[in-house]
PDB file of C-alpha atoms in Angstrom:
ATOM      1  CA  UNK A1392    -105.021 -69.801  45.587  1.00  0.00           C
ATOM      2  CA  UNK A1393    -108.133 -71.929  44.938  1.00  0.00           C
ATOM      3  CA  UNK A1394    -106.834 -74.674  47.226  1.00  0.00           C
ATOM      4  CA  UNK A1395    -106.055 -72.126  49.933  1.00  0.00           C
ATOM      5  CA  UNK A1396    -109.571 -70.681  49.670  1.00  0.00           C
ATOM      6  CA  UNK A1397    -111.229 -74.115  49.795  1.00  0.00           C
ATOM      7  CA  UNK A1398    -109.350 -74.963  52.993  1.00  0.00           C
ATOM      8  CA  UNK A1399    -110.707 -71.954  54.870  1.00  0.00           C
ATOM      9  CA  UNK A1400    -113.541 -72.074  57.382  1.00  0.00           C
ATOM     10  CA  UNK A1401    -116.904 -71.537  55.603  1.00  0.00           C
ATOM     11  CA  UNK A1402    -117.541 -68.401  57.679  1.00  0.00           C
ATOM     12  CA  UNK A1403    -114.270 -66.896  56.445  1.00  0.00           C
ATOM     13  CA  UNK A1404    -115.123 -67.980  52.898  1.00  0.00           C
ATOM     14  CA  UNK A1405    -118.479 -66.231  53.140  1.00  0.00           C
ATOM     15  CA  UNK A1406    -116.847 -63.088  54.498  1.00  0.00           C
ATOM     16  CA  UNK A1407    -114.252 -62.993  51.711  1.00  0.00           C
ATOM     17  CA  UNK A1408    -116.891 -63.685  49.049  1.00  0.00           C
ATOM     18  CA  UNK A1409    -118.996 -60.759  50.226  1.00  0.00           C
ATOM     19  CA  UNK A1410    -115.969 -58.497  50.333  1.00  0.00           C
ATOM     20  CA  UNK A1411    -115.919 -59.196  46.594  1.00  0.00           C
ATOM     21  CA  UNK A1412    -119.605 -58.309  46.199  1.00  0.00           C
ATOM     22  CA  UNK A1413    -119.066 -55.113  48.189  1.00  0.00           C
ATOM     23  CA  UNK A1414    -116.060 -54.351  45.989  1.00  0.00           C
ATOM     24  CA  UNK A1415    -118.215 -54.764  42.894  1.00  0.00           C
ATOM     25  CA  UNK A1416    -120.704 -52.248  44.304  1.00  0.00           C
ATOM     26  CA  UNK A1417    -117.838 -49.824  44.919  1.00  0.00           C
ATOM     27  CA  UNK A1418    -116.445 -50.457  41.430  1.00  0.00           C
ATOM     28  CA  UNK A1419    -119.790 -49.602  39.888  1.00  0.00           C
ATOM     29  CA  UNK A1420    -120.089 -46.472  42.008  1.00  0.00           C
ATOM     30  CA  UNK A1421    -116.519 -45.486  41.057  1.00  0.00           C
ATOM     31  CA  UNK A1422    -117.545 -44.992  37.418  1.00  0.00           C
ATOM     32  CA  UNK A1423    -118.652 -41.553  38.553  1.00  0.00           C
ATOM     33  CA  UNK A1424    -114.960 -40.572  38.566  1.00  0.00           C
ATOM     34  CA  UNK A1425    -114.285 -41.704  34.987  1.00  0.00           C
ATOM     35  CA  UNK A1426    -117.348 -41.329  32.766  1.00  0.00           C
ATOM     36  CA  UNK A1427    -120.006 -38.696  32.374  1.00  0.00           C
ATOM     37  CA  UNK A1428    -122.831 -41.168  31.822  1.00  0.00           C
ATOM     38  CA  UNK A1429    -123.218 -44.933  31.589  1.00  0.00           C
ATOM     39  CA  UNK A1430    -124.674 -46.739  28.568  1.00  0.00           C
ATOM     40  CA  UNK A1431    -128.172 -47.726  29.634  1.00  0.00           C
ATOM     41  CA  UNK A1432    -128.379 -50.772  27.382  1.00  0.00           C
ATOM     42  CA  UNK A1433    -125.140 -52.103  28.870  1.00  0.00           C
ATOM     43  CA  UNK A1434    -126.386 -51.574  32.428  1.00  0.00           C
ATOM     44  CA  UNK A1435    -129.720 -53.218  31.642  1.00  0.00           C
ATOM     45  CA  UNK A1436    -128.002 -56.238  30.110  1.00  0.00           C
ATOM     46  CA  UNK A1437    -125.751 -56.607  33.165  1.00  0.00           C
ATOM     47  CA  UNK A1438    -128.700 -56.330  35.504  1.00  0.00           C
ATOM     48  CA  UNK A1439    -130.716 -58.922  33.585  1.00  0.00           C
ATOM     49  CA  UNK A1440    -127.696 -61.244  33.365  1.00  0.00           C
ATOM     50  CA  UNK A1441    -127.362 -61.085  37.149  1.00  0.00           C
ATOM     51  CA  UNK A1442    -131.077 -61.801  37.476  1.00  0.00           C
ATOM     52  CA  UNK A1443    -130.651 -64.972  35.440  1.00  0.00           C
ATOM     53  CA  UNK A1444    -127.706 -66.011  37.601  1.00  0.00           C
ATOM     54  CA  UNK A1445    -129.687 -65.412  40.775  1.00  0.00           C
ATOM     55  CA  UNK A1446    -132.747 -67.350  39.544  1.00  0.00           C
ATOM     56  CA  UNK A1447    -130.600 -70.356  38.672  1.00  0.00           C
ATOM     57  CA  UNK A1448    -128.650 -70.056  41.918  1.00  0.00           C
ATOM     58  CA  UNK A1449    -131.875 -69.996  43.903  1.00  0.00           C
ATOM     59  CA  UNK A1450    -132.561 -73.531  42.727  1.00  0.00           C
ATOM     60  CA  UNK A1451    -129.192 -75.215  42.267  1.00  0.00           C
ATOM     61  CA  UNK A1452    -127.344 -73.531  45.137  1.00  0.00           C
ATOM     62  CA  UNK A1453    -130.209 -73.133  47.616  1.00  0.00           C
ATOM     63  CA  UNK A1454    -133.472 -75.009  47.011  1.00  0.00           C
ATOM     64  CA  UNK A1455    -132.009 -78.237  45.631  1.00  0.00           C
ATOM     65  CA  UNK A1456    -129.590 -78.717  48.570  1.00  0.00           C
ATOM     66  CA  UNK A1457    -132.423 -77.810  50.970  1.00  0.00           C
ATOM     67  CA  UNK A1458    -134.687 -80.500  49.543  1.00  0.00           C
ATOM     68  CA  UNK A1459    -131.862 -83.050  49.523  1.00  0.00           C
ATOM     69  CA  UNK A1460    -131.035 -82.337  53.145  1.00  0.00           C
ATOM     70  CA  UNK A1461    -134.686 -82.366  54.242  1.00  0.00           C
ATOM     71  CA  UNK A1462    -135.051 -85.908  52.923  1.00  0.00           C
ATOM     72  CA  UNK A1463    -133.145 -87.023  56.028  1.00  0.00           C
ATOM     73  CA  UNK A1464    -135.609 -85.240  58.331  1.00  0.00           C
ATOM     74  CA  UNK A1465    -138.874 -86.213  60.000  1.00  0.00           C
ATOM     75  CA  UNK A1466    -141.188 -84.294  57.625  1.00  0.00           C
ATOM     76  CA  UNK A1467    -141.722 -84.548  53.856  1.00  0.00           C
ATOM     77  CA  UNK A1468    -138.808 -82.938  52.038  1.00  0.00           C
ATOM     78  CA  UNK A1469    -140.986 -80.385  50.266  1.00  0.00           C
ATOM     79  CA  UNK A1470    -142.273 -78.817  53.508  1.00  0.00           C
ATOM     80  CA  UNK A1471    -139.050 -77.052  54.612  1.00  0.00           C
ATOM     81  CA  UNK A1472    -138.479 -75.909  51.020  1.00  0.00           C
ATOM     82  CA  UNK A1473    -141.957 -74.424  50.604  1.00  0.00           C
ATOM     83  CA  UNK A1474    -142.161 -72.922  54.095  1.00  0.00           C
ATOM     84  CA  UNK A1475    -138.687 -71.371  53.960  1.00  0.00           C
ATOM     85  CA  UNK A1476    -139.150 -70.109  50.398  1.00  0.00           C
ATOM     86  CA  UNK A1477    -142.455 -68.379  51.124  1.00  0.00           C
ATOM     87  CA  UNK A1478    -141.176 -66.930  54.404  1.00  0.00           C
ATOM     88  CA  UNK A1479    -138.194 -65.409  52.583  1.00  0.00           C
ATOM     89  CA  UNK A1480    -140.452 -63.649  50.107  1.00  0.00           C
ATOM     90  CA  UNK A1481    -142.990 -62.679  52.776  1.00  0.00           C
ATOM     91  CA  UNK A1482    -140.360 -61.044  54.967  1.00  0.00           C
ATOM     92  CA  UNK A1483    -139.066 -58.881  52.127  1.00  0.00           C
ATOM     93  CA  UNK A1484    -142.619 -58.005  51.154  1.00  0.00           C
ATOM     94  CA  UNK A1485    -143.309 -56.793  54.695  1.00  0.00           C
ATOM     95  CA  UNK A1486    -140.075 -54.806  54.731  1.00  0.00           C
ATOM     96  CA  UNK A1487    -140.985 -53.328  51.352  1.00  0.00           C
ATOM     97  CA  UNK A1488    -144.379 -52.249  52.659  1.00  0.00           C
ATOM     98  CA  UNK A1489    -142.858 -50.619  55.737  1.00  0.00           C
ATOM     99  CA  UNK A1490    -139.931 -49.011  53.932  1.00  0.00           C
ATOM    100  CA  UNK A1491    -139.860 -49.163  50.113  1.00  0.00           C
ATOM    101  CA  UNK A1492    -136.592 -50.299  48.579  1.00  0.00           C
ATOM    102  CA  UNK A1493    -134.335 -47.859  46.803  1.00  0.00           C
ATOM    103  CA  UNK A1494    -136.300 -45.499  44.558  1.00  0.00           C
ATOM    104  CA  UNK A1495    -133.946 -42.908  43.114  1.00  0.00           C
ATOM    105  CA  UNK A1496    -136.727 -40.730  41.743  1.00  0.00           C
ATOM    106  CA  UNK A1497    -138.164 -40.413  45.248  1.00  0.00           C
ATOM    107  CA  UNK A1498    -134.974 -39.881  47.215  1.00  0.00           C
ATOM    108  CA  UNK A1499    -132.334 -38.219  45.001  1.00  0.00           C
ATOM    109  CA  UNK A1500    -133.616 -34.668  45.383  1.00  0.00           C
ATOM    110  CA  UNK A1501    -133.812 -35.010  49.159  1.00  0.00           C
ATOM    111  CA  UNK A1502    -130.259 -36.329  49.381  1.00  0.00           C
ATOM    112  CA  UNK A1503    -128.918 -33.270  47.567  1.00  0.00           C
ATOM    113  CA  UNK A1504    -130.705 -31.065  50.062  1.00  0.00           C
ATOM    114  CA  UNK A1505    -128.430 -30.983  53.108  1.00  0.00           C
ATOM    115  CA  UNK A1506    -131.393 -30.004  55.241  1.00  0.00           C
ATOM    116  CA  UNK A1507    -133.099 -33.350  54.563  1.00  0.00           C
ATOM    117  CA  UNK A1508    -130.820 -35.421  56.764  1.00  0.00           C
ATOM    118  CA  UNK A1509    -133.644 -37.745  57.698  1.00  0.00           C
ATOM    119  CA  UNK A1510    -134.256 -38.493  54.015  1.00  0.00           C
ATOM    120  CA  UNK A1511    -130.583 -39.276  53.537  1.00  0.00           C
ATOM    121  CA  UNK A1512    -130.742 -41.697  56.439  1.00  0.00           C
ATOM    122  CA  UNK A1513    -133.850 -43.251  54.878  1.00  0.00           C
ATOM    123  CA  UNK A1514    -132.023 -43.840  51.594  1.00  0.00           C
ATOM    124  CA  UNK A1515    -129.038 -45.403  53.352  1.00  0.00           C
ATOM    125  CA  UNK A1516    -131.374 -47.662  55.319  1.00  0.00           C
ATOM    126  CA  UNK A1517    -133.243 -48.639  52.137  1.00  0.00           C
ATOM    127  CA  UNK A1518    -130.050 -49.616  50.337  1.00  0.00           C
ATOM    128  CA  UNK A1519    -128.919 -51.586  53.368  1.00  0.00           C
ATOM    129  CA  UNK A1520    -132.170 -53.569  53.504  1.00  0.00           C
ATOM    130  CA  UNK A1521    -131.890 -54.274  49.791  1.00  0.00           C
ATOM    131  CA  UNK A1522    -128.554 -56.049  50.269  1.00  0.00           C
ATOM    132  CA  UNK A1523    -129.228 -57.997  53.475  1.00  0.00           C
ATOM    133  CA  UNK A1524    -130.930 -60.975  51.741  1.00  0.00           C
ATOM    134  CA  UNK A1525    -128.117 -61.170  49.215  1.00  0.00           C
ATOM    135  CA  UNK A1526    -125.499 -61.345  51.965  1.00  0.00           C
ATOM    136  CA  UNK A1527    -127.582 -63.890  53.874  1.00  0.00           C
ATOM    137  CA  UNK A1528    -127.922 -66.057  50.762  1.00  0.00           C
ATOM    138  CA  UNK A1529    -124.163 -66.135  50.304  1.00  0.00           C
ATOM    139  CA  UNK A1530    -123.554 -66.796  53.994  1.00  0.00           C
ATOM    140  CA  UNK A1531    -126.112 -69.599  54.172  1.00  0.00           C
ATOM    141  CA  UNK A1532    -124.692 -71.224  51.036  1.00  0.00           C
ATOM    142  CA  UNK A1533    -121.130 -71.197  52.355  1.00  0.00           C
ATOM    143  CA  UNK A1534    -122.317 -72.246  55.815  1.00  0.00           C
ATOM    144  CA  UNK A1535    -124.025 -75.268  54.269  1.00  0.00           C
ATOM    145  CA  UNK A1536    -120.593 -76.509  53.156  1.00  0.00           C
ATOM    146  CA  UNK A1537    -119.908 -77.397  56.797  1.00  0.00           C
ATOM    147  CA  UNK A1538    -122.792 -79.872  56.776  1.00  0.00           C
ATOM    148  CA  UNK A1539    -122.065 -83.481  55.862  1.00  0.00           C
ATOM    149  CA  UNK A1540    -125.640 -84.169  54.750  1.00  0.00           C
ATOM    150  CA  UNK A1541    -126.075 -81.641  51.990  1.00  0.00           C
ATOM    151  CA  UNK A1542    -124.923 -81.528  48.393  1.00  0.00           C
ATOM    152  CA  UNK A1543    -123.994 -77.857  48.508  1.00  0.00           C
ATOM    153  CA  UNK A1544    -120.738 -77.255  46.647  1.00  0.00           C
ATOM    154  CA  UNK A1545    -118.027 -74.653  46.848  1.00  0.00           C
ATOM    155  CA  UNK A1546    -118.410 -74.032  43.109  1.00  0.00           C
ATOM    156  CA  UNK A1547    -122.102 -73.246  43.585  1.00  0.00           C
ATOM    157  CA  UNK A1548    -121.402 -70.915  46.496  1.00  0.00           C
ATOM    158  CA  UNK A1549    -118.688 -69.084  44.555  1.00  0.00           C
ATOM    159  CA  UNK A1550    -120.901 -68.827  41.476  1.00  0.00           C
ATOM    160  CA  UNK A1551    -123.664 -67.331  43.607  1.00  0.00           C
ATOM    161  CA  UNK A1552    -121.253 -64.712  44.970  1.00  0.00           C
ATOM    162  CA  UNK A1553    -120.101 -63.884  41.433  1.00  0.00           C
ATOM    163  CA  UNK A1554    -123.686 -63.463  40.264  1.00  0.00           C
ATOM    164  CA  UNK A1555    -124.571 -61.151  43.128  1.00  0.00           C
ATOM    165  CA  UNK A1556    -121.344 -59.231  42.572  1.00  0.00           C
ATOM    166  CA  UNK A1557    -122.278 -58.686  38.914  1.00  0.00           C
ATOM    167  CA  UNK A1558    -125.680 -57.423  40.004  1.00  0.00           C
ATOM    168  CA  UNK A1559    -124.082 -55.044  42.497  1.00  0.00           C
ATOM    169  CA  UNK A1560    -121.959 -53.313  39.848  1.00  0.00           C
ATOM    170  CA  UNK A1561    -124.831 -51.580  38.010  1.00  0.00           C
ATOM    171  CA  UNK A1562    -126.533 -50.962  41.351  1.00  0.00           C
ATOM    172  CA  UNK A1563    -123.581 -48.875  42.533  1.00  0.00           C
ATOM    173  CA  UNK A1564    -123.495 -47.029  39.219  1.00  0.00           C
ATOM    174  CA  UNK A1565    -127.242 -46.431  39.250  1.00  0.00           C
ATOM    175  CA  UNK A1566    -126.910 -44.576  42.554  1.00  0.00           C
ATOM    176  CA  UNK A1567    -123.682 -42.611  42.128  1.00  0.00           C
ATOM    177  CA  UNK A1568    -124.163 -41.408  38.528  1.00  0.00           C
ATOM    178  CA  UNK A1569    -127.592 -39.773  38.980  1.00  0.00           C
ATOM    179  CA  UNK A1570    -126.455 -38.160  42.229  1.00  0.00           C
ATOM    180  CA  UNK A1571    -123.480 -36.555  40.512  1.00  0.00           C
ATOM    181  CA  UNK A1572    -125.548 -35.618  37.476  1.00  0.00           C
ATOM    182  CA  UNK A1573    -127.919 -33.760  39.798  1.00  0.00           C
ATOM    183  CA  UNK A1574    -125.137 -31.714  41.377  1.00  0.00           C
ATOM    184  CA  UNK A1575    -123.594 -33.768  44.160  1.00  0.00           C
ATOM    185  CA  UNK A1576    -119.790 -33.976  44.312  1.00  0.00           C
ATOM    186  CA  UNK A1577    -118.057 -37.038  42.905  1.00  0.00           C
ATOM    187  CA  UNK A1578    -116.650 -38.135  46.256  1.00  0.00           C
ATOM    188  CA  UNK A1579    -119.973 -37.946  48.051  1.00  0.00           C
ATOM    189  CA  UNK A1580    -121.791 -39.594  45.141  1.00  0.00           C
ATOM    190  CA  UNK A1581    -119.306 -42.469  45.276  1.00  0.00           C
ATOM    191  CA  UNK A1582    -119.739 -42.820  49.023  1.00  0.00           C
ATOM    192  CA  UNK A1583    -123.500 -43.202  48.733  1.00  0.00           C
ATOM    193  CA  UNK A1584    -123.175 -45.478  45.715  1.00  0.00           C
ATOM    194  CA  UNK A1585    -120.910 -48.011  47.401  1.00  0.00           C
ATOM    195  CA  UNK A1586    -122.511 -47.889  50.834  1.00  0.00           C
ATOM    196  CA  UNK A1587    -125.170 -50.507  50.164  1.00  0.00           C
ATOM    197  CA  UNK A1588    -122.539 -53.212  49.719  1.00  0.00           C
ATOM    198  CA  UNK A1589    -121.135 -52.733  53.224  1.00  0.00           C
ATOM    199  CA  UNK A1590    -123.859 -54.772  54.893  1.00  0.00           C
ATOM    200  CA  UNK A1591    -123.277 -57.900  52.821  1.00  0.00           C
ATOM    201  CA  UNK A1592    -120.152 -59.170  54.657  1.00  0.00           C
ATOM    202  CA  UNK A1593    -121.934 -58.718  57.994  1.00  0.00           C
ATOM    203  CA  UNK A1594    -125.125 -60.511  56.954  1.00  0.00           C
ATOM    204  CA  UNK A1595    -123.086 -63.257  55.249  1.00  0.00           C
ATOM    205  CA  UNK A1596    -121.189 -64.021  58.458  1.00  0.00           C
ATOM    206  CA  UNK A1597    -124.465 -64.058  60.418  1.00  0.00           C
ATOM    207  CA  UNK A1598    -126.047 -66.440  57.904  1.00  0.00           C
ATOM    208  CA  UNK A1599    -123.056 -68.786  57.833  1.00  0.00           C
ATOM    209  CA  UNK A1600    -122.779 -68.932  61.623  1.00  0.00           C
ATOM    210  CA  UNK A1601    -126.501 -69.528  62.030  1.00  0.00           C
ATOM    211  CA  UNK A1602    -126.629 -72.587  59.779  1.00  0.00           C
ATOM    212  CA  UNK A1603    -123.402 -74.021  61.204  1.00  0.00           C
ATOM    213  CA  UNK A1604    -124.493 -73.646  64.825  1.00  0.00           C
ATOM    214  CA  UNK A1605    -128.121 -74.686  64.270  1.00  0.00           C
ATOM    215  CA  UNK A1606    -127.921 -77.281  61.489  1.00  0.00           C
ATOM    216  CA  UNK A1607    -131.530 -78.547  61.835  1.00  0.00           C
ATOM    217  CA  UNK A1608    -132.738 -75.198  60.429  1.00  0.00           C
ATOM    218  CA  UNK A1609    -130.457 -75.456  57.389  1.00  0.00           C
ATOM    219  CA  UNK A1610    -133.156 -76.633  54.908  1.00  0.00           C
ATOM    220  CA  UNK A1611    -135.389 -73.782  56.020  1.00  0.00           C
ATOM    221  CA  UNK A1612    -132.518 -71.274  55.904  1.00  0.00           C
ATOM    222  CA  UNK A1613    -131.452 -72.290  52.399  1.00  0.00           C
ATOM    223  CA  UNK A1614    -135.051 -72.086  51.166  1.00  0.00           C
ATOM    224  CA  UNK A1615    -135.558 -68.769  52.983  1.00  0.00           C
ATOM    225  CA  UNK A1616    -132.557 -67.307  51.172  1.00  0.00           C
ATOM    226  CA  UNK A1617    -133.915 -68.596  47.855  1.00  0.00           C
ATOM    227  CA  UNK A1618    -137.284 -66.953  48.483  1.00  0.00           C
ATOM    228  CA  UNK A1619    -135.628 -63.671  49.384  1.00  0.00           C
ATOM    229  CA  UNK A1620    -133.484 -63.838  46.242  1.00  0.00           C
ATOM    230  CA  UNK A1621    -136.435 -64.549  43.952  1.00  0.00           C
ATOM    231  CA  UNK A1622    -138.378 -61.679  45.517  1.00  0.00           C
ATOM    232  CA  UNK A1623    -135.513 -59.276  44.803  1.00  0.00           C
ATOM    233  CA  UNK A1624    -135.238 -60.552  41.220  1.00  0.00           C
ATOM    234  CA  UNK A1625    -138.990 -60.249  40.584  1.00  0.00           C
ATOM    235  CA  UNK A1626    -139.422 -56.947  42.434  1.00  0.00           C
ATOM    236  CA  UNK A1627    -136.332 -55.040  41.329  1.00  0.00           C
ATOM    237  CA  UNK A1628    -133.930 -56.682  38.926  1.00  0.00           C
ATOM    238  CA  UNK A1629    -136.270 -57.735  36.114  1.00  0.00           C
ATOM    239  CA  UNK A1630    -138.409 -54.551  36.184  1.00  0.00           C
ATOM    240  CA  UNK A1631    -135.243 -52.444  36.452  1.00  0.00           C
ATOM    241  CA  UNK A1632    -133.721 -54.082  33.384  1.00  0.00           C
ATOM    242  CA  UNK A1633    -136.882 -53.484  31.321  1.00  0.00           C
ATOM    243  CA  UNK A1634    -137.925 -49.970  32.337  1.00  0.00           C
ATOM    244  CA  UNK A1635    -135.903 -48.225  29.607  1.00  0.00           C
ATOM    245  CA  UNK A1636    -137.364 -50.416  26.864  1.00  0.00           C
ATOM    246  CA  UNK A1637    -134.369 -52.701  26.274  1.00  0.00           C
ATOM    247  CA  UNK A1638    -136.574 -55.780  26.479  1.00  0.00           C
ATOM    248  CA  UNK A1639    -134.829 -57.968  23.900  1.00  0.00           C
ATOM    249  CA  UNK A1640    -131.353 -57.358  25.284  1.00  0.00           C
ATOM    250  CA  UNK A1641    -132.560 -57.868  28.847  1.00  0.00           C
ATOM    251  CA  UNK A1642    -134.422 -61.079  28.031  1.00  0.00           C
ATOM    252  CA  UNK A1643    -131.461 -62.615  26.220  1.00  0.00           C
ATOM    253  CA  UNK A1644    -129.061 -61.505  28.950  1.00  0.00           C
ATOM    254  CA  UNK A1645    -131.247 -63.076  31.639  1.00  0.00           C
ATOM    255  CA  UNK A1646    -131.266 -66.403  29.771  1.00  0.00           C
ATOM    256  CA  UNK A1647    -127.497 -66.258  29.309  1.00  0.00           C
ATOM    257  CA  UNK A1648    -127.036 -65.540  33.005  1.00  0.00           C
ATOM    258  CA  UNK A1649    -129.262 -68.487  33.896  1.00  0.00           C
ATOM    259  CA  UNK A1650    -127.314 -70.767  31.549  1.00  0.00           C
ATOM    260  CA  UNK A1651    -123.949 -69.620  32.914  1.00  0.00           C
ATOM    261  CA  UNK A1652    -124.989 -70.242  36.521  1.00  0.00           C
ATOM    262  CA  UNK A1653    -126.515 -73.599  35.639  1.00  0.00           C
ATOM    263  CA  UNK A1654    -123.308 -74.620  33.881  1.00  0.00           C
ATOM    264  CA  UNK A1655    -121.099 -73.513  36.761  1.00  0.00           C
ATOM    265  CA  UNK A1656    -123.139 -75.306  39.387  1.00  0.00           C
ATOM    266  CA  UNK A1657    -123.920 -78.518  37.475  1.00  0.00           C
ATOM    267  CA  UNK A1658    -120.654 -78.971  35.593  1.00  0.00           C
ATOM    268  CA  UNK A1659    -118.248 -77.772  38.275  1.00  0.00           C
ATOM    269  CA  UNK A1660    -120.275 -78.794  41.329  1.00  0.00           C
TER     270      UNK A1660
END
């Protein structure tokens, strides 16, 4: 199976990898059918673990290959890395200012109210925006495999997809469980909980195609994805894992996640 996957076109690999991340979002949302409430410490540890994976992946799977590839270009290697990285964070900051990312306290009541259809649409749009950079990061990483002048590895790309998938599990749960607890039906709660993962396969294919068709932008694209990832980690994942007071568990889980991703990418890549 591994050999069959490695022989596929990078665009197909990216699509399949993000089907997994979408599936993890749906799996997390599906807990609404089986449990009354999720253990908060467990969810916080999973979220922090995924944050550690994503921080490590931002360097080993994205920034390091970008710098290595830029060394063959006409400008100093650090320029594409810095420019792309800051642009990735700046874009998400602008999006966050125009439309804040998912805030359940703000939106849950309005979703339950069938008259607030515009609020429901706003929530769906917020969740979609939250997952676009993750899908792009996966797509860009797999797309980089088609380049002969970068050290991007299949192991690193797969590890990145696994890390994002792990992060998506508690995200799906964190949406569907409160919705059901506040009176929404299980089926509808699940639908909203898993919806955010739908955009990842689309954005992954776009990212992979972009870097394959326009290879000169690859260092910038890899760095852009890293900046977007770090912004999401700093803005949402780390604060989300700490807000219930499970600081020790979250801190240790983040370090373990970082170590796991580092091991996967360095040892296997």
